[in-house]
C-alpha atoms as a printed R data frame, in Angstrom:
    type eleno elety resid chain resno       x      y        z
1   ATOM     1    CA   MET     A     1 106.796 69.921 -183.722
2   ATOM     2    CA   GLY     A     2 108.776 68.751 -187.157
3   ATOM     3    CA   ARG     A     3 111.045 66.041 -187.012
4   ATOM     4    CA   THR     A     4 114.367 65.465 -188.694
5   ATOM     5    CA   ARG     A     5 117.576 64.209 -189.261
6   ATOM     6    CA   THR     A     6 119.584 65.491 -192.253
7   ATOM     7    CA   TYR     A     7 122.873 63.341 -192.305
8   ATOM     8    CA   SER     A     8 126.003 62.526 -194.850
9   ATOM     9    CA   TRP     A     9 128.417 60.470 -196.553
10  ATOM    10    CA   ASP     A    10 131.564 59.054 -197.711
11  ATOM    11    CA   ASP     A    11 131.574 57.404 -201.481
12  ATOM    12    CA   PRO     A    12 131.648 54.205 -200.228
13  ATOM    13    CA   SER     A    13 135.257 53.471 -202.556
14  ATOM    14    CA   ILE     A    14 137.109 54.426 -200.595
15  ATOM    15    CA   PRO     A    15 136.566 52.311 -197.502
16  ATOM    16    CA   ALA     A    16 136.621 49.392 -199.996
17  ATOM    17    CA   GLN     A    17 139.278 50.595 -201.925
18  ATOM    18    CA   SER     A    18 141.347 50.660 -198.511
19  ATOM    19    CA   ALA     A    19 140.128 47.177 -197.088
20  ATOM    20    CA   ARG     A    20 141.534 45.708 -200.216
21  ATOM    21    CA   GLU     A    21 144.723 47.366 -199.608
22  ATOM    22    CA   LEU     A    22 144.897 46.855 -195.528
23  ATOM    23    CA   ALA     A    23 145.398 43.861 -193.214
24  ATOM    24    CA   GLY     A    24 141.631 43.190 -191.712
25  ATOM    25    CA   LEU     A    25 142.996 44.212 -188.288
26  ATOM    26    CA   ASP     A    26 144.498 47.342 -189.711
27  ATOM    27    CA   PHE     A    27 141.518 48.392 -191.600
28  ATOM    28    CA   LEU     A    28 139.896 48.801 -188.746
29  ATOM    29    CA   ARG     A    29 142.624 50.507 -186.328
30  ATOM    30    CA   ALA     A    30 142.342 52.827 -189.561
31  ATOM    31    CA   MET     A    31 138.669 53.337 -190.067
32  ATOM    32    CA   GLN     A    32 138.526 53.982 -186.212
33  ATOM    33    CA   ALA     A    33 141.046 56.825 -186.553
34  ATOM    34    CA   GLY     A    34 138.900 58.339 -188.824
35  ATOM    35    CA   LEU     A    35 141.699 57.694 -191.258
36  ATOM    36    CA   ILE     A    36 139.518 56.408 -193.025
37  ATOM    37    CA   PRO     A    37 136.102 56.782 -194.028
38  ATOM    38    CA   ARG     A    38 132.935 55.098 -192.059
39  ATOM    39    CA   PRO     A    39 131.177 53.225 -194.279
40  ATOM    40    CA   PRO     A    40 127.198 54.274 -195.397
41  ATOM    41    CA   ILE     A    41 125.262 52.682 -193.025
42  ATOM    42    CA   GLY     A    42 127.092 54.064 -189.876
43  ATOM    43    CA   GLN     A    43 126.179 57.168 -190.977
44  ATOM    44    CA   THR     A    44 122.540 56.297 -191.557
45  ATOM    45    CA   LEU     A    45 122.076 54.666 -187.992
46  ATOM    46    CA   ASP     A    46 124.883 56.453 -186.847
47  ATOM    47    CA   PHE     A    47 126.697 53.528 -184.575
48  ATOM    48    CA   ASP     A    48 130.465 54.144 -183.312
49  ATOM    49    CA   LEU     A    49 133.881 51.533 -184.058
50  ATOM    50    CA   ASP     A    50 134.842 51.495 -180.227
51  ATOM    51    CA   GLU     A    51 137.524 49.186 -180.236
52  ATOM    52    CA   VAL     A    52 139.006 46.411 -182.133
53  ATOM    53    CA   GLU     A    53 141.508 43.695 -181.474
54  ATOM    54    CA   HIS     A    54 142.585 40.643 -183.049
55  ATOM    55    CA   GLY     A    55 139.389 38.725 -183.110
56  ATOM    56    CA   ARG     A    56 136.609 40.662 -181.286
57  ATOM    57    CA   ALA     A    57 135.090 44.314 -181.546
58  ATOM    58    CA   VAL     A    58 133.444 47.081 -179.757
59  ATOM    59    CA   PHE     A    59 130.695 49.496 -181.477
60  ATOM    60    CA   SER     A    60 128.407 51.905 -179.835
61  ATOM    61    CA   PHE     A    61 124.649 53.606 -180.696
62  ATOM    62    CA   LEU     A    62 122.907 55.875 -179.342
63  ATOM    63    CA   PRO     A    63 118.800 54.341 -180.302
64  ATOM    64    CA   GLY     A    64 115.877 57.340 -180.998
65  ATOM    65    CA   GLU     A    65 113.294 57.313 -182.245
66  ATOM    66    CA   GLU     A    66 114.111 57.901 -186.124
67  ATOM    67    CA   HIS     A    67 115.223 54.218 -185.451
68  ATOM    68    CA   TYR     A    68 111.646 53.750 -183.989
69  ATOM    69    CA   ASN     A    69 109.160 50.821 -185.680
70  ATOM    70    CA   PRO     A    70 105.395 51.285 -185.925
71  ATOM    71    CA   ILE     A    71 104.452 50.007 -182.150
72  ATOM    72    CA   GLY     A    72 107.524 52.819 -180.732
73  ATOM    73    CA   SER     A    73 110.176 50.900 -180.029
74  ATOM    74    CA   VAL     A    74 113.970 50.582 -182.204
75  ATOM    75    CA   HIS     A    75 113.376 48.066 -185.046
76  ATOM    76    CA   GLY     A    76 114.910 44.729 -185.155
77  ATOM    77    CA   GLY     A    77 116.247 45.794 -188.352
78  ATOM    78    CA   VAL     A    78 118.315 48.565 -186.298
79  ATOM    79    CA   PHE     A    79 119.385 45.694 -183.738
80  ATOM    80    CA   ALA     A    80 120.172 42.936 -186.521
81  ATOM    81    CA   THR     A    81 122.702 45.461 -188.450
82  ATOM    82    CA   LEU     A    82 124.619 46.107 -184.721
83  ATOM    83    CA   LEU     A    83 124.655 42.392 -184.703
84  ATOM    84    CA   ASP     A    84 125.333 41.695 -188.013
85  ATOM    85    CA   SER     A    85 128.393 44.715 -187.905
86  ATOM    86    CA   ALA     A    86 130.192 43.554 -185.084
87  ATOM    87    CA   ALA     A    87 129.940 39.531 -185.599
88  ATOM    88    CA   GLY     A    88 131.608 40.606 -189.204
89  ATOM    89    CA   CYS     A    89 133.916 42.760 -188.202
90  ATOM    90    CA   ALA     A    90 135.770 40.894 -184.919
91  ATOM    91    CA   VAL     A    91 135.805 37.670 -188.269
92  ATOM    92    CA   GLN     A    92 137.537 40.809 -190.915
93  ATOM    93    CA   SER     A    93 140.039 41.438 -187.939
94  ATOM    94    CA   THR     A    94 141.332 38.092 -188.251
95  ATOM    95    CA   LEU     A    95 142.076 38.445 -191.707
96  ATOM    96    CA   PRO     A    96 145.163 38.714 -193.896
97  ATOM    97    CA   ARG     A    97 145.741 41.229 -196.617
98  ATOM    98    CA   GLY     A    98 143.882 40.447 -200.349
99  ATOM    99    CA   THR     A    99 141.656 37.852 -198.038
100 ATOM   100    CA   ALA     A   100 137.642 39.458 -197.027
101 ATOM   101    CA   TYR     A   101 134.285 37.886 -195.708
102 ATOM   102    CA   THR     A   102 130.850 37.614 -196.027
103 ATOM   103    CA   SER     A   103 127.469 36.829 -193.559
104 ATOM   104    CA   LEU     A   104 126.037 33.717 -194.724
105 ATOM   105    CA   ASP     A   105 123.719 33.555 -192.338
106 ATOM   106    CA   LEU     A   106 122.136 35.887 -188.828
107 ATOM   107    CA   THR     A   107 120.822 34.310 -186.250
108 ATOM   108    CA   VAL     A   108 119.397 37.300 -184.321
109 ATOM   109    CA   LYS     A   109 117.455 36.486 -180.670
110 ATOM   110    CA   PHE     A   110 115.741 40.020 -179.288
111 ATOM   111    CA   LEU     A   111 115.613 39.708 -175.777
112 ATOM   112    CA   ARG     A   112 114.288 43.436 -174.543
113 ATOM   113    CA   PRO     A   113 113.140 46.462 -176.573
114 ATOM   114    CA   ILE     A   114 115.281 49.654 -176.998
115 ATOM   115    CA   THR     A   115 113.844 52.849 -176.715
116 ATOM   116    CA   ALA     A   116 115.307 56.342 -176.684
117 ATOM   117    CA   GLU     A   117 115.638 55.914 -173.134
118 ATOM   118    CA   THR     A   118 117.108 53.142 -173.097
119 ATOM   119    CA   GLY     A   119 120.264 55.170 -173.537
120 ATOM   120    CA   ARG     A   120 123.749 54.270 -175.536
121 ATOM   121    CA   VAL     A   121 124.205 49.944 -176.268
122 ATOM   122    CA   ARG     A   122 127.029 48.719 -176.826
123 ATOM   123    CA   ALA     A   123 127.636 45.693 -179.545
124 ATOM   124    CA   ILE     A   124 130.451 43.471 -178.315
125 ATOM   125    CA   GLY     A   125 131.038 41.026 -181.040
126 ATOM   126    CA   THR     A   126 134.112 37.992 -181.293
127 ATOM   127    CA   VAL     A   127 134.952 35.059 -183.223
128 ATOM   128    CA   VAL     A   128 133.998 31.488 -182.084
129 ATOM   129    CA   ASN     A   129 135.622 29.819 -184.513
130 ATOM   130    CA   GLY     A   130 137.937 30.689 -187.489
131 ATOM   131    CA   GLY     A   131 138.865 28.392 -190.964
132 ATOM   132    CA   ARG     A   132 140.381 28.417 -193.491
133 ATOM   133    CA   ARG     A   133 137.151 29.113 -195.543
134 ATOM   134    CA   THR     A   134 134.210 29.836 -192.392
135 ATOM   135    CA   ALA     A   135 134.154 31.809 -189.287
136 ATOM   136    CA   LEU     A   136 131.759 31.502 -186.362
137 ATOM   137    CA   ALA     A   137 131.137 34.580 -184.834
138 ATOM   138    CA   GLN     A   138 128.793 35.490 -182.082
139 ATOM   139    CA   ALA     A   139 128.104 39.297 -180.911
140 ATOM   140    CA   GLN     A   140 126.117 40.962 -177.807
141 ATOM   141    CA   LEU     A   141 123.885 44.581 -177.888
142 ATOM   142    CA   LEU     A   142 124.103 45.348 -173.839
143 ATOM   143    CA   ASP     A   143 122.628 48.243 -172.363
144 ATOM   144    CA   ALA     A   144 124.984 50.809 -169.324
145 ATOM   145    CA   ASP     A   145 124.039 48.187 -167.213
146 ATOM   146    CA   ASP     A   146 125.802 45.303 -168.938
147 ATOM   147    CA   ARG     A   147 122.231 43.647 -169.294
148 ATOM   148    CA   LEU     A   148 121.773 41.888 -172.242
149 ATOM   149    CA   LEU     A   149 119.224 43.186 -174.991
150 ATOM   150    CA   ALA     A   150 119.395 40.739 -177.810
151 ATOM   151    CA   HIS     A   151 122.041 38.272 -179.489
152 ATOM   152    CA   ALA     A   152 123.063 37.006 -182.513
153 ATOM   153    CA   THR     A   153 125.590 33.915 -183.608
154 ATOM   154    CA   SER     A   154 126.412 34.535 -187.292
155 ATOM   155    CA   SER     A   155 128.714 32.195 -190.346
156 ATOM   156    CA   CYS     A   156 130.624 34.102 -192.147
157 ATOM   157    CA   LEU     A   157 132.364 33.372 -195.447
158 ATOM   158    CA   LEU     A   158 135.995 33.192 -196.196
159 ATOM   159    CA   PHE     A   159 137.483 34.337 -199.920
160 ATOM   160    CA   PRO     A   160 140.818 35.947 -201.201
161 ATOM   161    CA   ILE     A   161 139.475 39.808 -202.678
162 ATOM   162    CA   PRO     A   162 139.629 39.645 -206.035
163 ATOM   163    CA   ALA     A   163 141.565 41.471 -208.354
């Protein structure tokens, strides 16, 4: 039995340019509505932005074998990517036009394994504190029964987008 996966992605400069032109919440809502293409990482791991509001972002993900580590469960880097995306986009949703962010750190606590049998999981990111230069966010990774699978905190640096 062969196992393959094929996917494609759009030019990453398209969402990057839109991020420069829109306030964070407007940008994320346009992406959620399909008006702006998902970034390549969303296509690569096949996760979706399901909800976004000021200070909150929710992604969902259906784990599969293609996400496994050598011991037969979803790789911790996939957990971290989902949590980083949720926390970062929660921060982005609060930013005015012309302001960007980058993650300064990400601290992840892995609490339960994820396998293909786990089913769809959600990464819920929220802003804990927003400042002029930095923001602190957290994210929780939950299964369909709202069991906590992992938790993360992230510090983000806020900066003006270069012309």
